[in-house]
Amino acid sequence: MRGFVPTPSKLVDHMVSLLFEGRIVGSEEHLLDPGCGGGAFIKGILRWSAAARTQLPHITGIELDRQLALEANSQFRSNPHVSVLEGDFLRTRAC
Ligand SMILES: C[S@@+](CC[C@H](N)C(=O)[O-])C[C@H]1O[C@@H](n2cnc3c(N)ncnc32)[C@H](O)[C@@H]1O
């Protein structure tokens, strides 16, 4: 892939805190990260959740680029709260 730049973690942390601040996140909630790249926002959610001692929602990342999807998948493979799919998020069906 040409020109891929992941979102810097400091910016990710700021955006994630804007999204979650003051919210009670339940483990039954489901969060979609469309175009997750190598997992920058998934990592940010894991950091936020650990710092805030909240439950983790189930997070699904979908990434079109095979290498990035593999990269994300290898990072979160052992985390039961995270699924990474390779594909087009506009065409991926929930099941
Ligand atoms: C700007 S990058 C952001 C990656 C990551 N979210 C981050 O912030 O570091 C956009 C990503 O979306 C992916 N993407 C673009 N269109 C997509 C689609 N229709 N389905 C899945 N992924 C897509 C690209 O391959 C790329 O990795």
JSON list of C-alpha atoms in Angstrom, two decimals, residues 14-87:
[
{"chain": "A", "resi": 14, "resn": "HIS", "atom": "CA", "xyz": [-7.92, 12.10, 22.49]},
{"chain": "A", "resi": 15, "resn": "MET", "atom": "CA", "xyz": [-10.61, 10.91, 20.06]},
{"chain": "A", "resi": 16, "resn": "VAL", "atom": "CA", "xyz": [-11.34, 7.78, 22.07]},
{"chain": "A", "resi": 17, "resn": "SER", "atom": "CA", "xyz": [-11.71, 9.79, 25.27]},
{"chain": "A", "resi": 18, "resn": "LEU", "atom": "CA", "xyz": [-14.14, 12.16, 23.49]},
{"chain": "A", "resi": 19, "resn": "LEU", "atom": "CA", "xyz": [-16.13, 9.13, 22.39]},
{"chain": "A", "resi": 20, "resn": "PHE", "atom": "CA", "xyz": [-16.23, 7.32, 25.72]},
{"chain": "A", "resi": 21, "resn": "GLU", "atom": "CA", "xyz": [-15.90, 9.98, 28.43]},
{"chain": "A", "resi": 22, "resn": "GLY", "atom": "CA", "xyz": [-18.84, 9.81, 30.81]},
{"chain": "A", "resi": 23, "resn": "ARG", "atom": "CA", "xyz": [-20.34, 6.77, 29.11]},
{"chain": "A", "resi": 24, "resn": "ILE", "atom": "CA", "xyz": [-20.83, 3.42, 30.70]},
{"chain": "A", "resi": 25, "resn": "VAL", "atom": "CA", "xyz": [-19.58, 0.86, 28.24]},
{"chain": "A", "resi": 26, "resn": "GLY", "atom": "CA", "xyz": [-20.99, -2.60, 28.66]},
{"chain": "A", "resi": 27, "resn": "SER", "atom": "CA", "xyz": [-19.41, -5.84, 27.53]},
{"chain": "A", "resi": 28, "resn": "GLU", "atom": "CA", "xyz": [-22.60, -6.55, 25.55]},
{"chain": "A", "resi": 29, "resn": "GLU", "atom": "CA", "xyz": [-22.01, -3.50, 23.35]},
{"chain": "A", "resi": 30, "resn": "HIS", "atom": "CA", "xyz": [-20.53, -3.91, 19.90]},
{"chain": "A", "resi": 31, "resn": "LEU", "atom": "CA", "xyz": [-18.18, -1.41, 18.33]},
{"chain": "A", "resi": 32, "resn": "LEU", "atom": "CA", "xyz": [-17.22, -1.33, 14.64]},
{"chain": "A", "resi": 33, "resn": "ASP", "atom": "CA", "xyz": [-13.88, 0.07, 13.47]},
{"chain": "A", "resi": 34, "resn": "PRO", "atom": "CA", "xyz": [-14.32, 0.34, 9.68]},
{"chain": "A", "resi": 35, "resn": "GLY", "atom": "CA", "xyz": [-10.96, 0.64, 7.92]},
{"chain": "A", "resi": 36, "resn": "CYS", "atom": "CA", "xyz": [-9.09, -0.30, 11.08]},
{"chain": "A", "resi": 37, "resn": "GLY", "atom": "CA", "xyz": [-5.68, -0.33, 9.43]},
{"chain": "A", "resi": 38, "resn": "GLY", "atom": "CA", "xyz": [-3.16, -1.94, 11.76]},
{"chain": "A", "resi": 39, "resn": "GLY", "atom": "CA", "xyz": [-5.48, -1.40, 14.72]},
{"chain": "A", "resi": 40, "resn": "ALA", "atom": "CA", "xyz": [-4.57, 2.08, 15.98]},
{"chain": "A", "resi": 41, "resn": "PHE", "atom": "CA", "xyz": [-8.08, 2.79, 17.30]},
{"chain": "A", "resi": 42, "resn": "ILE", "atom": "CA", "xyz": [-8.57, -0.70, 18.66]},
{"chain": "A", "resi": 43, "resn": "LYS", "atom": "CA", "xyz": [-5.37, -0.27, 20.67]},
{"chain": "A", "resi": 44, "resn": "GLY", "atom": "CA", "xyz": [-6.62, 3.14, 21.82]},
{"chain": "A", "resi": 45, "resn": "ILE", "atom": "CA", "xyz": [-9.89, 1.64, 23.06]},
{"chain": "A", "resi": 46, "resn": "LEU", "atom": "CA", "xyz": [-7.98, -1.07, 24.91]},
{"chain": "A", "resi": 47, "resn": "ARG", "atom": "CA", "xyz": [-5.76, 1.60, 26.53]},
{"chain": "A", "resi": 48, "resn": "TRP", "atom": "CA", "xyz": [-8.76, 3.73, 27.47]},
{"chain": "A", "resi": 49, "resn": "SER", "atom": "CA", "xyz": [-10.67, 0.80, 28.87]},
{"chain": "A", "resi": 50, "resn": "ALA", "atom": "CA", "xyz": [-7.69, -0.34, 30.97]},
{"chain": "A", "resi": 51, "resn": "ALA", "atom": "CA", "xyz": [-7.09, 3.19, 32.31]},
{"chain": "A", "resi": 52, "resn": "ALA", "atom": "CA", "xyz": [-10.78, 3.79, 33.06]},
{"chain": "A", "resi": 53, "resn": "ARG", "atom": "CA", "xyz": [-11.21, 0.23, 34.41]},
{"chain": "A", "resi": 54, "resn": "THR", "atom": "CA", "xyz": [-14.31, -0.26, 32.31]},
{"chain": "A", "resi": 55, "resn": "GLN", "atom": "CA", "xyz": [-15.62, -3.37, 30.67]},
{"chain": "A", "resi": 56, "resn": "LEU", "atom": "CA", "xyz": [-14.60, -3.85, 27.09]},
{"chain": "A", "resi": 57, "resn": "PRO", "atom": "CA", "xyz": [-17.22, -3.83, 24.36]},
{"chain": "A", "resi": 58, "resn": "HIS", "atom": "CA", "xyz": [-16.83, -6.34, 21.59]},
{"chain": "A", "resi": 59, "resn": "ILE", "atom": "CA", "xyz": [-14.76, -4.62, 18.90]},
{"chain": "A", "resi": 60, "resn": "THR", "atom": "CA", "xyz": [-14.80, -5.64, 15.25]},
{"chain": "A", "resi": 61, "resn": "GLY", "atom": "CA", "xyz": [-12.19, -4.13, 12.96]},
{"chain": "A", "resi": 62, "resn": "ILE", "atom": "CA", "xyz": [-12.56, -4.49, 9.21]},
{"chain": "A", "resi": 63, "resn": "GLU", "atom": "CA", "xyz": [-9.70, -3.75, 6.87]},
{"chain": "A", "resi": 64, "resn": "LEU", "atom": "CA", "xyz": [-9.46, -3.96, 3.09]},
{"chain": "A", "resi": 65, "resn": "ASP", "atom": "CA", "xyz": [-5.69, -4.17, 2.86]},
{"chain": "A", "resi": 66, "resn": "ARG", "atom": "CA", "xyz": [-4.49, -7.71, 3.46]},
{"chain": "A", "resi": 67, "resn": "GLN", "atom": "CA", "xyz": [-1.18, -6.83, 5.11]},
{"chain": "A", "resi": 68, "resn": "LEU", "atom": "CA", "xyz": [-2.79, -4.36, 7.50]},
{"chain": "A", "resi": 69, "resn": "ALA", "atom": "CA", "xyz": [-5.57, -6.81, 8.31]},
{"chain": "A", "resi": 70, "resn": "LEU", "atom": "CA", "xyz": [-2.96, -9.47, 9.09]},
{"chain": "A", "resi": 71, "resn": "GLU", "atom": "CA", "xyz": [-0.99, -6.99, 11.19]},
{"chain": "A", "resi": 72, "resn": "ALA", "atom": "CA", "xyz": [-4.09, -6.07, 13.19]},
{"chain": "A", "resi": 73, "resn": "ASN", "atom": "CA", "xyz": [-5.17, -9.67, 13.48]},
{"chain": "A", "resi": 74, "resn": "SER", "atom": "CA", "xyz": [-1.79, -10.76, 14.83]},
{"chain": "A", "resi": 75, "resn": "GLN", "atom": "CA", "xyz": [-1.91, -8.09, 17.54]},
{"chain": "A", "resi": 76, "resn": "PHE", "atom": "CA", "xyz": [-5.36, -8.94, 18.85]},
{"chain": "A", "resi": 77, "resn": "ARG", "atom": "CA", "xyz": [-5.62, -12.65, 18.10]},
{"chain": "A", "resi": 78, "resn": "SER", "atom": "CA", "xyz": [-5.45, -13.59, 21.75]},
{"chain": "A", "resi": 79, "resn": "ASN", "atom": "CA", "xyz": [-8.00, -10.99, 22.86]},
{"chain": "A", "resi": 80, "resn": "PRO", "atom": "CA", "xyz": [-11.52, -12.50, 22.98]},
{"chain": "A", "resi": 81, "resn": "HIS", "atom": "CA", "xyz": [-13.05, -9.00, 22.83]},
{"chain": "A", "resi": 82, "resn": "VAL", "atom": "CA", "xyz": [-11.54, -8.19, 19.43]},
{"chain": "A", "resi": 83, "resn": "SER", "atom": "CA", "xyz": [-12.21, -9.62, 15.96]},
{"chain": "A", "resi": 84, "resn": "VAL", "atom": "CA", "xyz": [-10.43, -8.42, 12.85]},
{"chain": "A", "resi": 85, "resn": "LEU", "atom": "CA", "xyz": [-11.83, -9.23, 9.43]},
{"chain": "A", "resi": 86, "resn": "GLU", "atom": "CA", "xyz": [-10.17, -8.70, 6.08]},
{"chain": "A", "resi": 87, "resn": "GLY", "atom": "CA", "xyz": [-12.68, -7.21, 3.68]}
]
